[in-house]
Coordinates of C-alpha atoms in Angstrom, one line a residue:
X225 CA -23.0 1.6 -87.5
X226 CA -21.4 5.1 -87.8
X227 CA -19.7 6.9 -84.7
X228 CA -22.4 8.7 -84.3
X229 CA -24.9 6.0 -83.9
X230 CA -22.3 4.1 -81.8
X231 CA -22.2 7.0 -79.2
X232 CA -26.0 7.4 -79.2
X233 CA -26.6 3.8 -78.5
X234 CA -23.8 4.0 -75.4
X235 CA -25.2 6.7 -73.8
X236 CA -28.7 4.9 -74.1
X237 CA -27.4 1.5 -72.9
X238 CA -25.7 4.1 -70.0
X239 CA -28.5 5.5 -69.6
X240 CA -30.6 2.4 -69.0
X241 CA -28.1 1.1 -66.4
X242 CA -28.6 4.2 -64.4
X243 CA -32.2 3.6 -64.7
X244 CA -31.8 0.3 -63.5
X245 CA -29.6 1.4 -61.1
X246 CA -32.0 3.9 -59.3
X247 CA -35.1 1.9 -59.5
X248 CA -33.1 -0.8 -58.1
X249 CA -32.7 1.4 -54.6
X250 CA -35.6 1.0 -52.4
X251 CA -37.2 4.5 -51.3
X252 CA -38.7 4.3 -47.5
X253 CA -40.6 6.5 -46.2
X254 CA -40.0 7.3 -42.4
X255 CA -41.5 9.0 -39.8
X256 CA -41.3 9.5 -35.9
X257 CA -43.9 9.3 -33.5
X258 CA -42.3 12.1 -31.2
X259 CA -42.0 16.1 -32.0
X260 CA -38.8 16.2 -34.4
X261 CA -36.8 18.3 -31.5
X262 CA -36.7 15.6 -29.1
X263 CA -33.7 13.5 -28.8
X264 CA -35.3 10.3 -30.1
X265 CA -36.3 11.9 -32.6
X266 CA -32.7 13.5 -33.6
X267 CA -31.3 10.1 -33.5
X268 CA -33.7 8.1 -35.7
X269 CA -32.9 11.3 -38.5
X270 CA -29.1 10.6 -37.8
X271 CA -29.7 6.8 -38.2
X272 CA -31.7 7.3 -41.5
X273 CA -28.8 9.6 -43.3
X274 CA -26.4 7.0 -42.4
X275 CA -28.3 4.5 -43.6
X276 CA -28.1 6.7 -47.3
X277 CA -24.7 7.2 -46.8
X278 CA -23.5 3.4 -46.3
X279 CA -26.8 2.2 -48.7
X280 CA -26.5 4.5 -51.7
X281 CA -28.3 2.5 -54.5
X282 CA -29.2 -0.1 -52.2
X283 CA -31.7 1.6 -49.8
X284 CA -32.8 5.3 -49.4
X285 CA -34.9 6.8 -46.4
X286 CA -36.8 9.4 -46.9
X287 CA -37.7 11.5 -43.4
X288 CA -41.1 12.9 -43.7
X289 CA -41.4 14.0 -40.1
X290 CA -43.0 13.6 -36.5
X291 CA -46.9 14.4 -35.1
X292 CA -47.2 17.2 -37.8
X293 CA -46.7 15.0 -40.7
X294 CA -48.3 11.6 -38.6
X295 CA -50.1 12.3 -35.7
X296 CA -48.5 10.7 -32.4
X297 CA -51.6 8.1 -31.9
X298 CA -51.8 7.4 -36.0
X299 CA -48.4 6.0 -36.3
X300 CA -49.1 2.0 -36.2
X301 CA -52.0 2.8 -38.8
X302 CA -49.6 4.5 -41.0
X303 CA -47.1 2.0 -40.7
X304 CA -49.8 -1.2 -41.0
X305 CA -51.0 0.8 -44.4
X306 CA -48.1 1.2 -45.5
X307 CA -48.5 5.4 -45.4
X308 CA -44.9 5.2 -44.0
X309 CA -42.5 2.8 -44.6
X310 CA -40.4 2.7 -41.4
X311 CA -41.7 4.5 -37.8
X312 CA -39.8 5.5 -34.3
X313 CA -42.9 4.4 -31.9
X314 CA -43.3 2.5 -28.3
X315 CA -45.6 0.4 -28.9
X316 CA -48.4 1.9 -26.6
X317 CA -48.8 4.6 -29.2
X318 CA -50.3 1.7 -31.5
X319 CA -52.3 0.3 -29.5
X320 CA -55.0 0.9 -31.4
X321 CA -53.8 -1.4 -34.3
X322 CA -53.4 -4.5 -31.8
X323 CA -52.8 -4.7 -28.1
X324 CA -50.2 -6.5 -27.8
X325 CA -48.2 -3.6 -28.7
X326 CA -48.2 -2.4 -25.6
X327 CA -46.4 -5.6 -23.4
X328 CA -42.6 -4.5 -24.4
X329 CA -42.3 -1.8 -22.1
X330 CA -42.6 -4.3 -19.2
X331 CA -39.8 -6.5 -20.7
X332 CA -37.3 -7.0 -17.8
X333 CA -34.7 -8.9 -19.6
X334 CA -32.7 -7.5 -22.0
X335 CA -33.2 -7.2 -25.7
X336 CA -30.1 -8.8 -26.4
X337 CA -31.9 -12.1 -23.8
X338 CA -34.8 -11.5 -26.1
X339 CA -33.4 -12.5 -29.2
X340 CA -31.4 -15.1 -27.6
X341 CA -34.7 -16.7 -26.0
X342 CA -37.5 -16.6 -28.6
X343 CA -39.1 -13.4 -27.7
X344 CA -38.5 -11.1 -30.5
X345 CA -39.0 -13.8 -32.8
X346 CA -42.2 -14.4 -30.8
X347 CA -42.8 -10.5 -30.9
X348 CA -42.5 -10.8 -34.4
X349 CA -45.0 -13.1 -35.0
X350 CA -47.7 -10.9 -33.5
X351 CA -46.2 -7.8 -35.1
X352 CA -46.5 -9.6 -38.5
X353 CA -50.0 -11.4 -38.0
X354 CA -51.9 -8.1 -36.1
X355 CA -50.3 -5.1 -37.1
X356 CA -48.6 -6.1 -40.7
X357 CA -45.2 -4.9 -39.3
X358 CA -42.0 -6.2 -38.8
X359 CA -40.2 -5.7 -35.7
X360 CA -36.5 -4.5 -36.2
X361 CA -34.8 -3.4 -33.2
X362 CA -34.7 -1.6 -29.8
X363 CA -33.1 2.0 -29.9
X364 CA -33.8 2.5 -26.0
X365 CA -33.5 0.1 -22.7
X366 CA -33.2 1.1 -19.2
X367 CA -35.0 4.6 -19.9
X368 CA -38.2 4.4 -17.0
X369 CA -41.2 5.9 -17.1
X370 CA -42.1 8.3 -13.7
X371 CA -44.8 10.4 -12.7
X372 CA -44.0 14.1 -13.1
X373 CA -46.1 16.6 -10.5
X374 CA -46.7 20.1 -9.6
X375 CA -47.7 19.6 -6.2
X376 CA -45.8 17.2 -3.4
X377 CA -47.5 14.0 -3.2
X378 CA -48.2 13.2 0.9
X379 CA -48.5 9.1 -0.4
X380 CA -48.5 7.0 -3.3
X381 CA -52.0 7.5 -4.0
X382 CA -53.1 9.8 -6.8
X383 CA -57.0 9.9 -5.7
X384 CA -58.8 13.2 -6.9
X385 CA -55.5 13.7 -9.7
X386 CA -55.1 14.4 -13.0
X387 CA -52.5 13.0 -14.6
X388 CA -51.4 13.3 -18.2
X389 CA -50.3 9.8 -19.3
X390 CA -49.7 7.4 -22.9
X391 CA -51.7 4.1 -23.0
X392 CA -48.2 2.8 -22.0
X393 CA -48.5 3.7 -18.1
X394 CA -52.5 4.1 -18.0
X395 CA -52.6 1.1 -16.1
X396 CA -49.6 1.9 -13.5
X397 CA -51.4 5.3 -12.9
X398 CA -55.0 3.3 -12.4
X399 CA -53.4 1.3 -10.0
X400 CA -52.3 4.2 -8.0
X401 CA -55.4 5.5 -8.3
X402 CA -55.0 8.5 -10.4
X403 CA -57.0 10.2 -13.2
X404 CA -55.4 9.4 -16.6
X405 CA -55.8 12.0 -19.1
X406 CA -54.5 11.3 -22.5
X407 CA -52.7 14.1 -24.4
X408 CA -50.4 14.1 -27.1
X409 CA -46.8 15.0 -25.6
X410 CA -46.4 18.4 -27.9
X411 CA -49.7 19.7 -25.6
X412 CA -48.2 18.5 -22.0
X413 CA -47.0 22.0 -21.3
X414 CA -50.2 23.8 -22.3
X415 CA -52.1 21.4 -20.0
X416 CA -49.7 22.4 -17.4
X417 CA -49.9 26.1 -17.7
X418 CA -54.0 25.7 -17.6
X419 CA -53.7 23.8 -14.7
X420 CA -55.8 20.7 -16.8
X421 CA -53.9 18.3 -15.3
X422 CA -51.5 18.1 -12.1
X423 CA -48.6 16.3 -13.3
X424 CA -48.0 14.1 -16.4
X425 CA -46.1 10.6 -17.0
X426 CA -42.8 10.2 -19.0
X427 CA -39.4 9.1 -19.8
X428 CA -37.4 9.8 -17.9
X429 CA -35.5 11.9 -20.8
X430 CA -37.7 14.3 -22.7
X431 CA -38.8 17.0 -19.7
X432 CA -36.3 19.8 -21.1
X433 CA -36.7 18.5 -25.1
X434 CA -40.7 19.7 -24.3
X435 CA -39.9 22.6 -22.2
X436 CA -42.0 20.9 -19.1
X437 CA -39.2 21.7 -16.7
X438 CA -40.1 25.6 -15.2
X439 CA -43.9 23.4 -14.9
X440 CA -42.3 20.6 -13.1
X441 CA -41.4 21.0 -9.2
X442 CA -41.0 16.7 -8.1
X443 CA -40.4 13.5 -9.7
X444 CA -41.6 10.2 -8.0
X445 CA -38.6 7.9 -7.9
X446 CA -38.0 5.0 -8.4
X447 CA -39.6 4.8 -12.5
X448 CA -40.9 2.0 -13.6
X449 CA -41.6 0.2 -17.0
X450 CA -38.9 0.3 -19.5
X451 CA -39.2 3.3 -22.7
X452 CA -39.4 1.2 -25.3
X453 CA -38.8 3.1 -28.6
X454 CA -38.4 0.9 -31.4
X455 CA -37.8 0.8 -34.6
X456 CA -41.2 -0.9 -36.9
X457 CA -41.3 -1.7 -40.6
X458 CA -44.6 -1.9 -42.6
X459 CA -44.5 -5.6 -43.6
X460 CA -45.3 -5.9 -47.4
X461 CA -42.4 -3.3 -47.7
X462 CA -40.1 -5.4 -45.7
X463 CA -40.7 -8.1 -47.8
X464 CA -41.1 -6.2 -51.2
X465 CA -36.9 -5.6 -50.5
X466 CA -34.7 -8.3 -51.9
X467 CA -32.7 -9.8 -49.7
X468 CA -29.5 -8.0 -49.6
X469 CA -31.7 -4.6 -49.0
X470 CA -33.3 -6.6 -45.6
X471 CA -29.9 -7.6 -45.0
X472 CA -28.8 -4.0 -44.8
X473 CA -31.8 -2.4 -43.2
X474 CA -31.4 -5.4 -40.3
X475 CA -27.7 -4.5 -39.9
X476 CA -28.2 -0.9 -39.5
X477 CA -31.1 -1.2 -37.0
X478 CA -29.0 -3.6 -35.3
X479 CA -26.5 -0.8 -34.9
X480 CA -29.1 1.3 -32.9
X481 CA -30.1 -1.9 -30.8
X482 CA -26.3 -2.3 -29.9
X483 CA -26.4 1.2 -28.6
X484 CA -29.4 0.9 -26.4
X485 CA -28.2 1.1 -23.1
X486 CA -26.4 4.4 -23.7
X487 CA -30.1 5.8 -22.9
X488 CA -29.3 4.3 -19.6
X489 CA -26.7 6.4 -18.8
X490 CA -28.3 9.5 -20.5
X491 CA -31.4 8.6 -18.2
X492 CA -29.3 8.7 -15.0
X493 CA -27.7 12.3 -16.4
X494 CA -31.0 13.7 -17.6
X495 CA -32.3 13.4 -13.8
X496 CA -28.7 15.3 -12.5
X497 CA -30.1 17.8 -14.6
X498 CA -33.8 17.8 -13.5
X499 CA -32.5 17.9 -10.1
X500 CA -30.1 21.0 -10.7
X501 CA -33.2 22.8 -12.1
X502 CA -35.0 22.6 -9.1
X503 CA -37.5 19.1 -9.1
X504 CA -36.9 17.1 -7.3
X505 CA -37.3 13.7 -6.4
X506 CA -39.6 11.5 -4.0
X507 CA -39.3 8.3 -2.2
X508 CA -41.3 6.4 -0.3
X509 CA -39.8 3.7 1.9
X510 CA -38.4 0.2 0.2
X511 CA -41.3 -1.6 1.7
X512 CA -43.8 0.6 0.0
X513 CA -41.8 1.2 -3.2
X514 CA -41.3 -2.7 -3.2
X515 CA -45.4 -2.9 -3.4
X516 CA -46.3 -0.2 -5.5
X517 CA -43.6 -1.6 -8.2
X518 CA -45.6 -5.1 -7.9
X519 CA -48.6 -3.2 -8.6
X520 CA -47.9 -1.1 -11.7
X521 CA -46.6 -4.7 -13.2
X522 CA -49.3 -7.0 -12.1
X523 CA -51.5 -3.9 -13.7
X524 CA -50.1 -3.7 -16.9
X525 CA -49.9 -7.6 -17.9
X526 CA -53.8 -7.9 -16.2
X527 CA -54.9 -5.8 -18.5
X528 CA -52.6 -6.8 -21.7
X529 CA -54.0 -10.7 -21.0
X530 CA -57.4 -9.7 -20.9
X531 CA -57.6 -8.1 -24.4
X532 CA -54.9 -10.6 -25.6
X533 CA -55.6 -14.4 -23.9
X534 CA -53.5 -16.1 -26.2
X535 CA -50.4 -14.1 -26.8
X536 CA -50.5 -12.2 -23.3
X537 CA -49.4 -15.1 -21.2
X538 CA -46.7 -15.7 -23.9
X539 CA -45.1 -13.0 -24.0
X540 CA -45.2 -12.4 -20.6
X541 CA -43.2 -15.6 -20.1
X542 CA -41.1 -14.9 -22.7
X543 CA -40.5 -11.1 -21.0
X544 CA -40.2 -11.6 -17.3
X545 CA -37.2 -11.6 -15.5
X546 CA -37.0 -15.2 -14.2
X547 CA -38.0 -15.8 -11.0

């Protein structure tokens, strides 16, 4: 073979390696269920570049946005499809793909309890069967939901109220016999300013990310269901991966579960900083607060085991703080 021939046929053999190489990476498509601003949003974008960083030719993400890319209430179809690869989503945002979604907001233990006692393997069993997702990890904990207003409640009693809320707390605000009005969170502030609706549930983070704070005058306290933004993988992707990719996409979404209760303290700052900007928050006494927590969770799991017989008890078992 002459020199030239020799060089031609390294750079080819080079050349296929490379090719090799790259089709050996997995490419994921990701997208978040929130507007990108928001800080939940921000993180999951952070996560996914360090996931190219420490996964080059292993694993590449590829953001392609929040609501404008995927509507808010489309996410668990375009992850179940396989539209997206990976999604930032509570679960009451795909509801619509299977109920069940909706029962890890009222978890009461801690994630890190859940893997040790059979609920996120439970959890994933459901995710797999109903929405063709796998369930990967937890990026917040101990981040409540409360009910933002523009006018002083006298009681807790909403009667006569609109109130903007997710599927997630529909049932809390039902049992304090409010109006539920669903809109997506990039239109709260709209609905504000045209007086459609008197007050909206949220996070507890999130008021100044959607510019709902000059709308917002008082905060009922204490929250009550648990954020639970987590992190979802269509399934056939998950298992199209070979087993060192799954490996690495586990260990990085582990990372973000690790770091789950810093959204605790970020909660408890984010209301310092409501409170500074003038809402502010009301109580009602322990006795009442005491029954009206009771409530919102005998609510939420009534209506989860009605649409969901078999796994709704379950989980609920598997999710309760023990007694």
């Amino acid at each position: 073979m002459t020199p030239n021939l020799k060089h031609l046929a390294l750079a080819a053999l080079l050349g296929a390696t490379a090719l090799a190489a790259t089709a050996q990476e997995a490419q994921l498509r990701l997208a978040t269920a929130f507007p990108e601003n928001t800080a939940w949003s921000q993180e999951i974008i952070k996560w996914s570049e360090r996931v190219n960083a420490q996964g080059k030719g292993l694993v590449k993400i590829n953001f392609v946005g929040g609501p404008r890319a995927v509507p808010t209430f489309e996410i668990g179809n375009a992850v179940k499809s396989g539209v997206v690869d990976i999604a930032l989503s509570p679960g009451a945002f795909y509801t619509n793909v299977f109920p069940e979604a909706d029962t890890l907001k009222m978890a009461q233990i801690p994630i890190a309890e859940q893997r040790k006692n059979g609920a996120v393997d439970y959890i994933n069993k459901v995710w797999n069967e109903k929405g063709n997702m796998q369930y990967l990890a937890r990026m917040v904990e101990g981040y409540p939901f409360h009910i933002f207003l523009t006018k002083k409640p006298e009681k807790l009693d909403f009667t006569g109220q609109k109130i903007r809320v997710s599927p997630a707390i529909r049932p809390a605000l039902q049992a304090l016999n409010g109006n539920p009005i669903n809109v997506p969170p990039g239109e709260i502030y709209t609905a504000l300013e045209r007086n459609v609706i008197d007050g909206y549930g949220w996070s507890v983070g999130g008021v100044f990310d959607l510019n709902l704070a000059a709308m917002t005058k008082y905060r009922l306290d204490p929250g009550f269901y648990d954020a639970d933004v987590s992190i979802v993988m269509n399934l056939d992707k998950w298992k199209s991966l070979n087993p060192q990719q799954r490996d690495f996409i586990q260990k990085m979404a582990m990372e973000v579960e690790a770091n789950s209760g810093y959204w605790r303290k970020e909660g408890e700052d984010e209301k310092r900083r409501q409170n500074s900007s003038g809402i502010q928050s009301i109580t009602f006494g322990p006795a009442e607060t005491s029954k009206y927590l009771d409530k919102v969770y005998e609510a939420g799991w009534t209506d989860l085991i009605k649409l969901s017989p078999v796994h709704g008890p379950k989980l609920r078992a598997l999710l309760s703080a023990p007694k």
